[in-house]
Amino acid sequence: GRGAFQLRGSTPGAGSGWSASARGARWSSTGAGRGRGGARAGRMPALRAKKKDATDAAGGPKDGYTLVVVESPAKARTIQKFLESMGGSFVVDSCMGHVRDLPRKAREIPAELKARFGKLLGVDADNGFKPLYVTMEGKEEVVKRLKAKQKGCKELILATDEDREGEAISWHLLELLQPKVPVKRAVFHEITKEAIKRAFESPRALDLNLVHAQETRRILDRLAGYTMSPLLWRKISPGLSAGRVQSVGLALIVRRERLRLAFVSAEYFDLRA
């Protein structure tokens, strides 16, 4: 059915369903003329492939649809069924979590930006702690698939989780997809037909406060964890990780303790008249 076709490319490690289907159609049209009734058998698959590409290449109906992006393939399949039962034309796909992040390796930083962002792997500490984001390794095909499906849609609904991570994922998707159609944000706390219906009837705008909170958290990871973890490896044990909260909290305690130890007590008097 169409629903299974749309979601086939959403599984981990799989290519997009529509491109796989297009490849399969082209293959059958190439080899069809080798058997009995060659010319006729070769023409028909080619015509069917052309029609399929026109309607399904973007993963949805030809005349426009609403593209919905969630985080997991399991949610995508369930929500697709709910939306189809409510009417309307929807294509639900998954982004498989985060699609863009600070670079994890130095080779992910463009050569011309290494001087600015290479020291802390993606954070420019000398210019307001500006972050550098790159598409995560292994997520190129996901982004490519979503861009292809976006071409045929009339509306984009971002339905990632409502926490700061989910809000950040939606923001990064907007930055990568650069949609030219209206964009809405739908949030829900349970995967039921009623909850999905309420969420789609009352969408909201992207909450940039949550996005900034997640961004700050990631930057602190680099400032604290990436600089302190190597010290733990040398002094205590390899593989240990310094937390962004515990490390800063411990540093505050140590500073206060040093002030306490350096304090010299003395007797003093106050005069009131």
PDB file of C-alpha atoms in Angstrom:
ATOM      1  CA  GLY A   1       0.000   0.000   0.000  1.00  0.00           C
ATOM      2  CA  ARG A   2       0.987   3.629  -0.237  1.00  0.00           C
ATOM      3  CA  GLY A   3       1.649   3.954   3.487  1.00  0.00           C
ATOM      4  CA  ALA A   4       4.205   1.146   3.472  1.00  0.00           C
ATOM      5  CA  PHE A   5       5.832   2.634   0.390  1.00  0.00           C
ATOM      6  CA  GLN A   6       6.197   6.053   2.004  1.00  0.00           C
ATOM      7  CA  LEU A   7       7.769   4.732   5.186  1.00  0.00           C
ATOM      8  CA  ARG A   8      10.047   2.094   3.759  1.00  0.00           C
ATOM      9  CA  GLY A   9      13.035   4.418   3.693  1.00  0.00           C
ATOM     10  CA  SER A  10      12.549   5.409   7.325  1.00  0.00           C
ATOM     11  CA  THR A  11      14.105   2.308   8.836  1.00  0.00           C
ATOM     12  CA  PRO A  12      17.669   2.569  10.220  1.00  0.00           C
ATOM     13  CA  GLY A  13      20.375   2.040   7.634  1.00  0.00           C
ATOM     14  CA  ALA A  14      17.911   1.778   4.734  1.00  0.00           C
ATOM     15  CA  GLY A  15      17.903   3.924   1.627  1.00  0.00           C
ATOM     16  CA  SER A  16      14.818   5.937   0.808  1.00  0.00           C
ATOM     17  CA  GLY A  17      11.881   3.850  -0.304  1.00  0.00           C
ATOM     18  CA  TRP A  18      11.060   6.011  -3.293  1.00  0.00           C
ATOM     19  CA  SER A  19      14.579   5.903  -4.738  1.00  0.00           C
ATOM     20  CA  ALA A  20      14.758   2.150  -4.221  1.00  0.00           C
ATOM     21  CA  SER A  21      11.451   1.814  -6.037  1.00  0.00           C
ATOM     22  CA  ALA A  22      12.652   4.057  -8.841  1.00  0.00           C
ATOM     23  CA  ARG A  23      15.786   1.936  -9.213  1.00  0.00           C
ATOM     24  CA  GLY A  24      13.708  -1.231  -9.296  1.00  0.00           C
ATOM     25  CA  ALA A  25      11.397   0.192 -11.968  1.00  0.00           C
ATOM     26  CA  ARG A  26      14.286   1.259 -14.155  1.00  0.00           C
ATOM     27  CA  TRP A  27      15.916  -2.157 -13.789  1.00  0.00           C
ATOM     28  CA  SER A  28      12.763  -4.006 -14.894  1.00  0.00           C
ATOM     29  CA  SER A  29      12.321  -1.754 -17.928  1.00  0.00           C
ATOM     30  CA  THR A  30      15.912  -2.417 -18.992  1.00  0.00           C
ATOM     31  CA  GLY A  31      15.733  -6.179 -18.821  1.00  0.00           C
ATOM     32  CA  ALA A  32      12.181  -6.644 -19.999  1.00  0.00           C
ATOM     33  CA  GLY A  33      12.987  -6.913 -23.726  1.00  0.00           C
ATOM     34  CA  ARG A  34      15.231  -9.950 -23.313  1.00  0.00           C
ATOM     35  CA  GLY A  35      12.486 -12.571 -23.129  1.00  0.00           C
ATOM     36  CA  ARG A  36       9.522 -13.568 -25.267  1.00  0.00           C
ATOM     37  CA  GLY A  37       7.458 -10.617 -26.543  1.00  0.00           C
ATOM     38  CA  GLY A  38      10.426  -8.369 -25.872  1.00  0.00           C
ATOM     39  CA  ALA A  39       9.392  -4.997 -27.338  1.00  0.00           C
ATOM     40  CA  ARG A  40       5.934  -4.961 -25.805  1.00  0.00           C
ATOM     41  CA  ALA A  41       7.156  -6.259 -22.456  1.00  0.00           C
ATOM     42  CA  GLY A  42       9.829  -3.565 -22.426  1.00  0.00           C
ATOM     43  CA  ARG A  43       7.411  -0.686 -23.119  1.00  0.00           C
ATOM     44  CA  MET A  44       4.850  -1.421 -20.418  1.00  0.00           C
ATOM     45  CA  PRO A  45       7.206  -1.438 -17.395  1.00  0.00           C
ATOM     46  CA  ALA A  46       8.787   1.783 -18.670  1.00  0.00           C
ATOM     47  CA  LEU A  47       5.380   3.501 -18.766  1.00  0.00           C
ATOM     48  CA  ARG A  48       4.520   2.242 -15.300  1.00  0.00           C
ATOM     49  CA  ALA A  49       7.877   3.419 -13.960  1.00  0.00           C
ATOM     50  CA  LYS A  50       7.301   6.900 -15.351  1.00  0.00           C
ATOM     51  CA  LYS A  51       3.883   7.148 -13.740  1.00  0.00           C
ATOM     52  CA  LYS A  52       5.190   5.859 -10.400  1.00  0.00           C
ATOM     53  CA  ASP A  53       8.046   8.360 -10.393  1.00  0.00           C
ATOM     54  CA  ALA A  54       5.596  11.196 -11.041  1.00  0.00           C
ATOM     55  CA  THR A  55       3.325  10.305  -8.150  1.00  0.00           C
ATOM     56  CA  ASP A  56       5.611   8.728  -5.568  1.00  0.00           C
ATOM     57  CA  ALA A  57       9.091  10.190  -6.089  1.00  0.00           C
ATOM     58  CA  ALA A  58       8.514  12.629  -3.250  1.00  0.00           C
ATOM     59  CA  GLY A  59       6.836   9.993  -1.120  1.00  0.00           C
ATOM     60  CA  GLY A  60       3.276  11.284  -1.477  1.00  0.00           C
ATOM     61  CA  PRO A  61       0.419  12.267  -3.796  1.00  0.00           C
ATOM     62  CA  LYS A  62       1.229  14.354  -6.835  1.00  0.00           C
ATOM     63  CA  ASP A  63      -1.244  17.157  -6.096  1.00  0.00           C
ATOM     64  CA  GLY A  64       0.324  18.254  -2.769  1.00  0.00           C
ATOM     65  CA  TYR A  65       0.177  16.904   0.761  1.00  0.00           C
ATOM     66  CA  THR A  66       1.161  17.734   4.314  1.00  0.00           C
ATOM     67  CA  LEU A  67       4.591  16.411   5.248  1.00  0.00           C
ATOM     68  CA  VAL A  68       4.873  15.418   8.913  1.00  0.00           C
ATOM     69  CA  VAL A  69       8.287  14.727  10.464  1.00  0.00           C
ATOM     70  CA  VAL A  70       8.626  12.788  13.718  1.00  0.00           C
ATOM     71  CA  GLU A  71      11.685  11.322  15.408  1.00  0.00           C
ATOM     72  CA  SER A  72      11.210   7.548  15.177  1.00  0.00           C
ATOM     73  CA  PRO A  73       9.994   5.190  12.421  1.00  0.00           C
ATOM     74  CA  ALA A  74       7.637   3.426  14.858  1.00  0.00           C
ATOM     75  CA  LYS A  75       5.880   6.712  15.622  1.00  0.00           C
ATOM     76  CA  ALA A  76       5.761   7.530  11.919  1.00  0.00           C
ATOM     77  CA  ARG A  77       3.932   4.305  11.068  1.00  0.00           C
ATOM     78  CA  THR A  78       1.383   4.694  13.861  1.00  0.00           C
ATOM     79  CA  ILE A  79       0.703   8.385  13.238  1.00  0.00           C
ATOM     80  CA  GLN A  80       0.363   7.740   9.488  1.00  0.00           C
ATOM     81  CA  LYS A  81      -2.508   5.321  10.210  1.00  0.00           C
ATOM     82  CA  PHE A  82      -4.226   7.792  12.554  1.00  0.00           C
ATOM     83  CA  LEU A  83      -4.003  10.664  10.058  1.00  0.00           C
ATOM     84  CA  GLU A  84      -5.243   8.538   7.163  1.00  0.00           C
ATOM     85  CA  SER A  85      -8.289   7.522   9.205  1.00  0.00           C
ATOM     86  CA  MET A  86      -9.043  11.208   9.898  1.00  0.00           C
ATOM     87  CA  GLY A  87      -8.972  12.148   6.224  1.00  0.00           C
ATOM     88  CA  GLY A  88      -6.716  14.547   4.371  1.00  0.00           C
ATOM     89  CA  SER A  89      -3.486  13.895   2.542  1.00  0.00           C
ATOM     90  CA  PHE A  90      -0.505  13.262   4.830  1.00  0.00           C
ATOM     91  CA  VAL A  91       2.962  11.754   4.481  1.00  0.00           C
ATOM     92  CA  VAL A  92       4.678  10.940   7.778  1.00  0.00           C
ATOM     93  CA  ASP A  93       8.413  10.314   7.887  1.00  0.00           C
ATOM     94  CA  SER A  94      11.065  10.138  10.593  1.00  0.00           C
ATOM     95  CA  CYS A  95      14.369  11.949  11.000  1.00  0.00           C
ATOM     96  CA  MET A  96      15.816   9.294  13.334  1.00  0.00           C
ATOM     97  CA  GLY A  97      16.627  11.767  16.106  1.00  0.00           C
ATOM     98  CA  HIS A  98      19.240  14.501  15.706  1.00  0.00           C
ATOM     99  CA  VAL A  99      20.378  15.268  12.165  1.00  0.00           C
ATOM    100  CA  ARG A 100      22.843  18.095  12.897  1.00  0.00           C
ATOM    101  CA  ASP A 101      25.262  18.691  15.763  1.00  0.00           C
ATOM    102  CA  LEU A 102      28.641  20.109  16.690  1.00  0.00           C
ATOM    103  CA  PRO A 103      31.410  18.236  14.853  1.00  0.00           C
ATOM    104  CA  ARG A 104      32.634  15.117  16.643  1.00  0.00           C
ATOM    105  CA  LYS A 105      35.934  14.902  14.782  1.00  0.00           C
ATOM    106  CA  ALA A 106      38.377  17.522  13.542  1.00  0.00           C
ATOM    107  CA  ARG A 107      38.071  16.268   9.946  1.00  0.00           C
ATOM    108  CA  GLU A 108      34.382  17.295   9.935  1.00  0.00           C
ATOM    109  CA  ILE A 109      35.376  20.969  10.240  1.00  0.00           C
ATOM    110  CA  PRO A 110      35.959  22.711   6.884  1.00  0.00           C
ATOM    111  CA  ALA A 111      39.595  23.654   6.355  1.00  0.00           C
ATOM    112  CA  GLU A 112      38.843  27.384   6.187  1.00  0.00           C
ATOM    113  CA  LEU A 113      37.126  27.262   9.608  1.00  0.00           C
ATOM    114  CA  LYS A 114      39.618  25.132  11.533  1.00  0.00           C
ATOM    115  CA  ALA A 115      41.389  28.169  12.984  1.00  0.00           C
ATOM    116  CA  ARG A 116      38.119  29.420  14.528  1.00  0.00           C
ATOM    117  CA  PHE A 117      36.386  26.189  15.495  1.00  0.00           C
ATOM    118  CA  GLY A 118      39.143  23.578  15.699  1.00  0.00           C
ATOM    119  CA  LYS A 119      40.335  24.239  19.229  1.00  0.00           C
ATOM    120  CA  LEU A 120      37.069  23.236  20.932  1.00  0.00           C
ATOM    121  CA  LEU A 121      35.615  21.132  18.098  1.00  0.00           C
ATOM    122  CA  GLY A 122      32.876  23.430  16.883  1.00  0.00           C
ATOM    123  CA  VAL A 123      32.807  26.310  19.381  1.00  0.00           C
ATOM    124  CA  ASP A 124      34.434  29.673  18.715  1.00  0.00           C
ATOM    125  CA  ALA A 125      35.300  30.720  22.279  1.00  0.00           C
ATOM    126  CA  ASP A 126      36.861  33.988  21.101  1.00  0.00           C
ATOM    127  CA  ASN A 127      33.720  35.299  19.386  1.00  0.00           C
ATOM    128  CA  GLY A 128      30.774  34.897  21.717  1.00  0.00           C
ATOM    129  CA  PHE A 129      30.974  31.084  21.844  1.00  0.00           C
ATOM    130  CA  LYS A 130      29.393  30.747  18.427  1.00  0.00           C
ATOM    131  CA  PRO A 131      28.703  27.106  17.477  1.00  0.00           C
ATOM    132  CA  LEU A 132      29.455  25.416  14.170  1.00  0.00           C
ATOM    133  CA  TYR A 133      26.935  22.768  13.117  1.00  0.00           C
ATOM    134  CA  VAL A 134      27.488  19.972  10.627  1.00  0.00           C
ATOM    135  CA  THR A 135      25.203  17.225   9.340  1.00  0.00           C
ATOM    136  CA  MET A 136      25.828  14.186  11.506  1.00  0.00           C
ATOM    137  CA  GLU A 137      27.665  11.258  10.006  1.00  0.00           C
ATOM    138  CA  GLY A 138      25.186   8.731   8.630  1.00  0.00           C
ATOM    139  CA  LYS A 139      22.317  11.223   8.435  1.00  0.00           C
ATOM    140  CA  GLU A 140      23.030  12.489   4.917  1.00  0.00           C
ATOM    141  CA  GLU A 141      20.540  10.059   3.368  1.00  0.00           C
ATOM    142  CA  VAL A 142      17.866  11.030   5.895  1.00  0.00           C
ATOM    143  CA  VAL A 143      18.239  14.703   5.018  1.00  0.00           C
ATOM    144  CA  LYS A 144      18.272  13.903   1.316  1.00  0.00           C
ATOM    145  CA  ARG A 145      15.071  11.868   1.635  1.00  0.00           C
ATOM    146  CA  LEU A 146      13.256  14.580   3.595  1.00  0.00           C
ATOM    147  CA  LYS A 147      14.296  17.236   1.080  1.00  0.00           C
ATOM    148  CA  ALA A 148      12.905  15.092  -1.733  1.00  0.00           C
ATOM    149  CA  LYS A 149       9.594  14.579   0.045  1.00  0.00           C
ATOM    150  CA  GLN A 150       9.394  18.268   0.891  1.00  0.00           C
ATOM    151  CA  LYS A 151       9.359  19.202  -2.809  1.00  0.00           C
ATOM    152  CA  GLY A 152       5.825  17.923  -3.276  1.00  0.00           C
ATOM    153  CA  CYS A 153       4.272  19.108  -0.020  1.00  0.00           C
ATOM    154  CA  LYS A 154       2.001  22.075   0.575  1.00  0.00           C
ATOM    155  CA  GLU A 155       2.709  22.271   4.320  1.00  0.00           C
ATOM    156  CA  LEU A 156       5.366  21.036   6.750  1.00  0.00           C
ATOM    157  CA  ILE A 157       4.495  19.944  10.288  1.00  0.00           C
ATOM    158  CA  LEU A 158       7.357  19.273  12.691  1.00  0.00           C
ATOM    159  CA  ALA A 159       6.148  16.774  15.296  1.00  0.00           C
ATOM    160  CA  THR A 160       9.336  15.961  17.180  1.00  0.00           C
ATOM    161  CA  ASP A 161       9.299  15.545  20.980  1.00  0.00           C
ATOM    162  CA  GLU A 162       8.299  18.540  23.098  1.00  0.00           C
ATOM    163  CA  ASP A 163      11.438  18.636  25.258  1.00  0.00           C
ATOM    164  CA  ARG A 164      14.431  20.848  24.446  1.00  0.00           C
ATOM    165  CA  GLU A 165      16.098  18.085  22.412  1.00  0.00           C
ATOM    166  CA  GLY A 166      12.985  17.659  20.266  1.00  0.00           C
ATOM    167  CA  GLU A 167      12.657  21.421  19.821  1.00  0.00           C
ATOM    168  CA  ALA A 168      16.301  21.635  18.751  1.00  0.00           C
ATOM    169  CA  ILE A 169      15.795  18.793  16.259  1.00  0.00           C
ATOM    170  CA  SER A 170      12.911  20.723  14.677  1.00  0.00           C
ATOM    171  CA  TRP A 171      15.034  23.874  14.467  1.00  0.00           C
ATOM    172  CA  HIS A 172      17.916  22.017  12.831  1.00  0.00           C
ATOM    173  CA  LEU A 173      15.497  20.446  10.344  1.00  0.00           C
ATOM    174  CA  LEU A 174      14.294  23.932   9.401  1.00  0.00           C
ATOM    175  CA  GLU A 175      17.868  25.087   8.936  1.00  0.00           C
ATOM    176  CA  LEU A 176      18.664  22.135   6.659  1.00  0.00           C
ATOM    177  CA  LEU A 177      15.410  21.888   4.697  1.00  0.00           C
ATOM    178  CA  GLN A 178      14.828  25.648   4.222  1.00  0.00           C
ATOM    179  CA  PRO A 179      11.126  25.073   3.425  1.00  0.00           C
ATOM    180  CA  LYS A 180       9.228  27.442   1.133  1.00  0.00           C
ATOM    181  CA  VAL A 181       5.849  26.272   2.445  1.00  0.00           C
ATOM    182  CA  PRO A 182       4.053  27.087   5.738  1.00  0.00           C
ATOM    183  CA  VAL A 183       5.630  25.403   8.761  1.00  0.00           C
ATOM    184  CA  LYS A 184       3.822  24.358  11.958  1.00  0.00           C
ATOM    185  CA  ARG A 185       4.917  22.715  15.189  1.00  0.00           C
ATOM    186  CA  ALA A 186       2.734  19.940  16.623  1.00  0.00           C
ATOM    187  CA  VAL A 187       3.405  18.422  20.047  1.00  0.00           C
ATOM    188  CA  PHE A 188       1.758  15.561  21.925  1.00  0.00           C
ATOM    189  CA  HIS A 189       2.490  13.415  24.969  1.00  0.00           C
ATOM    190  CA  GLU A 190       0.895  10.152  23.953  1.00  0.00           C
ATOM    191  CA  ILE A 191       0.503   8.249  20.689  1.00  0.00           C
ATOM    192  CA  THR A 192      -3.277   8.004  20.536  1.00  0.00           C
ATOM    193  CA  LYS A 193      -5.695   9.107  17.843  1.00  0.00           C
ATOM    194  CA  GLU A 194      -7.264  11.701  20.147  1.00  0.00           C
ATOM    195  CA  ALA A 195      -3.912  13.182  21.174  1.00  0.00           C
ATOM    196  CA  ILE A 196      -2.718  13.397  17.562  1.00  0.00           C
ATOM    197  CA  LYS A 197      -6.001  15.033  16.515  1.00  0.00           C
ATOM    198  CA  ARG A 198      -5.708  17.661  19.279  1.00  0.00           C
ATOM    199  CA  ALA A 199      -2.058  18.370  18.422  1.00  0.00           C
ATOM    200  CA  PHE A 200      -2.795  18.899  14.724  1.00  0.00           C
ATOM    201  CA  GLU A 201      -5.830  21.072  15.452  1.00  0.00           C
ATOM    202  CA  SER A 202      -3.809  23.409  17.696  1.00  0.00           C
ATOM    203  CA  PRO A 203      -0.236  23.731  16.354  1.00  0.00           C
ATOM    204  CA  ARG A 204       2.167  26.299  17.745  1.00  0.00           C
ATOM    205  CA  ALA A 205       5.314  28.125  16.690  1.00  0.00           C
ATOM    206  CA  LEU A 206       8.823  26.867  17.352  1.00  0.00           C
ATOM    207  CA  ASP A 207       9.945  27.655  20.913  1.00  0.00           C
ATOM    208  CA  LEU A 208      13.340  29.308  20.499  1.00  0.00           C
ATOM    209  CA  ASN A 209      13.848  29.454  24.268  1.00  0.00           C
ATOM    210  CA  LEU A 210      14.015  25.653  24.326  1.00  0.00           C
ATOM    211  CA  VAL A 211      16.303  25.696  21.288  1.00  0.00           C
ATOM    212  CA  HIS A 212      18.690  28.118  22.991  1.00  0.00           C
ATOM    213  CA  ALA A 213      18.633  26.012  26.183  1.00  0.00           C
ATOM    214  CA  GLN A 214      19.676  22.909  24.247  1.00  0.00           C
ATOM    215  CA  GLU A 215      22.332  24.857  22.354  1.00  0.00           C
ATOM    216  CA  THR A 216      23.793  26.205  25.601  1.00  0.00           C
ATOM    217  CA  ARG A 217      23.880  22.682  27.006  1.00  0.00           C
ATOM    218  CA  ARG A 218      25.828  21.400  23.998  1.00  0.00           C
ATOM    219  CA  ILE A 219      28.298  24.285  24.144  1.00  0.00           C
ATOM    220  CA  LEU A 220      28.904  23.642  27.853  1.00  0.00           C
ATOM    221  CA  ASP A 221      29.581  20.007  26.953  1.00  0.00           C
ATOM    222  CA  ARG A 222      32.481  21.170  24.815  1.00  0.00           C
ATOM    223  CA  LEU A 223      33.763  23.793  27.240  1.00  0.00           C
ATOM    224  CA  ALA A 224      33.724  21.456  30.253  1.00  0.00           C
ATOM    225  CA  GLY A 225      33.668  17.853  29.070  1.00  0.00           C
ATOM    226  CA  TYR A 226      35.973  18.028  26.051  1.00  0.00           C
ATOM    227  CA  THR A 227      38.630  20.013  27.914  1.00  0.00           C
ATOM    228  CA  MET A 228      38.531  18.117  31.213  1.00  0.00           C
ATOM    229  CA  SER A 229      38.022  14.515  30.108  1.00  0.00           C
ATOM    230  CA  PRO A 230      41.613  14.125  28.784  1.00  0.00           C
ATOM    231  CA  LEU A 231      42.848  15.200  32.244  1.00  0.00           C
ATOM    232  CA  LEU A 232      40.816  12.391  33.834  1.00  0.00           C
ATOM    233  CA  TRP A 233      42.280   9.924  31.343  1.00  0.00           C
ATOM    234  CA  ARG A 234      45.821  10.899  32.324  1.00  0.00           C
ATOM    235  CA  LYS A 235      45.322  11.213  36.089  1.00  0.00           C
ATOM    236  CA  ILE A 236      42.690   8.581  36.920  1.00  0.00           C
ATOM    237  CA  SER A 237      41.639   6.138  34.212  1.00  0.00           C
ATOM    238  CA  PRO A 238      41.153   6.101  30.427  1.00  0.00           C
ATOM    239  CA  GLY A 239      37.611   6.405  29.126  1.00  0.00           C
ATOM    240  CA  LEU A 240      36.211   8.536  31.945  1.00  0.00           C
ATOM    241  CA  SER A 241      33.977  11.443  30.991  1.00  0.00           C
ATOM    242  CA  ALA A 242      33.710  14.782  32.782  1.00  0.00           C
ATOM    243  CA  GLY A 243      30.119  15.977  33.129  1.00  0.00           C
ATOM    244  CA  ARG A 244      29.107  19.530  32.289  1.00  0.00           C
ATOM    245  CA  VAL A 245      27.200  19.964  35.576  1.00  0.00           C
ATOM    246  CA  GLN A 246      29.230  17.960  38.062  1.00  0.00           C
ATOM    247  CA  SER A 247      32.553  19.369  36.838  1.00  0.00           C
ATOM    248  CA  VAL A 248      31.451  22.988  37.168  1.00  0.00           C
ATOM    249  CA  GLY A 249      29.794  22.286  40.527  1.00  0.00           C
ATOM    250  CA  LEU A 250      32.970  20.632  41.812  1.00  0.00           C
ATOM    251  CA  ALA A 251      35.050  23.587  40.612  1.00  0.00           C
ATOM    252  CA  LEU A 252      32.812  25.997  42.562  1.00  0.00           C
ATOM    253  CA  ILE A 253      33.147  23.885  45.709  1.00  0.00           C
ATOM    254  CA  VAL A 254      36.957  23.738  45.363  1.00  0.00           C
ATOM    255  CA  ARG A 255      37.195  27.510  44.928  1.00  0.00           C
ATOM    256  CA  ARG A 256      35.064  28.161  47.990  1.00  0.00           C
ATOM    257  CA  GLU A 257      37.073  25.658  50.006  1.00  0.00           C
ATOM    258  CA  ARG A 258      40.313  27.385  49.009  1.00  0.00           C
ATOM    259  CA  LEU A 259      38.864  30.726  50.139  1.00  0.00           C
ATOM    260  CA  ARG A 260      37.837  29.132  53.436  1.00  0.00           C
ATOM    261  CA  LEU A 261      41.313  27.680  54.000  1.00  0.00           C
ATOM    262  CA  ALA A 262      42.952  31.008  53.170  1.00  0.00           C
ATOM    263  CA  PHE A 263      40.724  32.939  55.545  1.00  0.00           C
ATOM    264  CA  VAL A 264      42.471  34.332  58.610  1.00  0.00           C
ATOM    265  CA  SER A 265      40.158  34.736  61.582  1.00  0.00           C
ATOM    266  CA  ALA A 266      40.565  37.850  63.709  1.00  0.00           C
ATOM    267  CA  GLU A 267      38.735  39.469  66.582  1.00  0.00           C
ATOM    268  CA  TYR A 268      36.932  42.681  65.782  1.00  0.00           C
ATOM    269  CA  PHE A 269      34.645  45.144  67.541  1.00  0.00           C
ATOM    270  CA  ASP A 270      31.675  47.222  66.432  1.00  0.00           C
ATOM    271  CA  LEU A 271      30.652  50.476  67.999  1.00  0.00           C
ATOM    272  CA  ARG A 272      27.084  51.714  68.142  1.00  0.00           C
ATOM    273  CA  ALA A 273      26.015  55.049  69.607  1.00  0.00           C
TER     274      ALA A 273
END
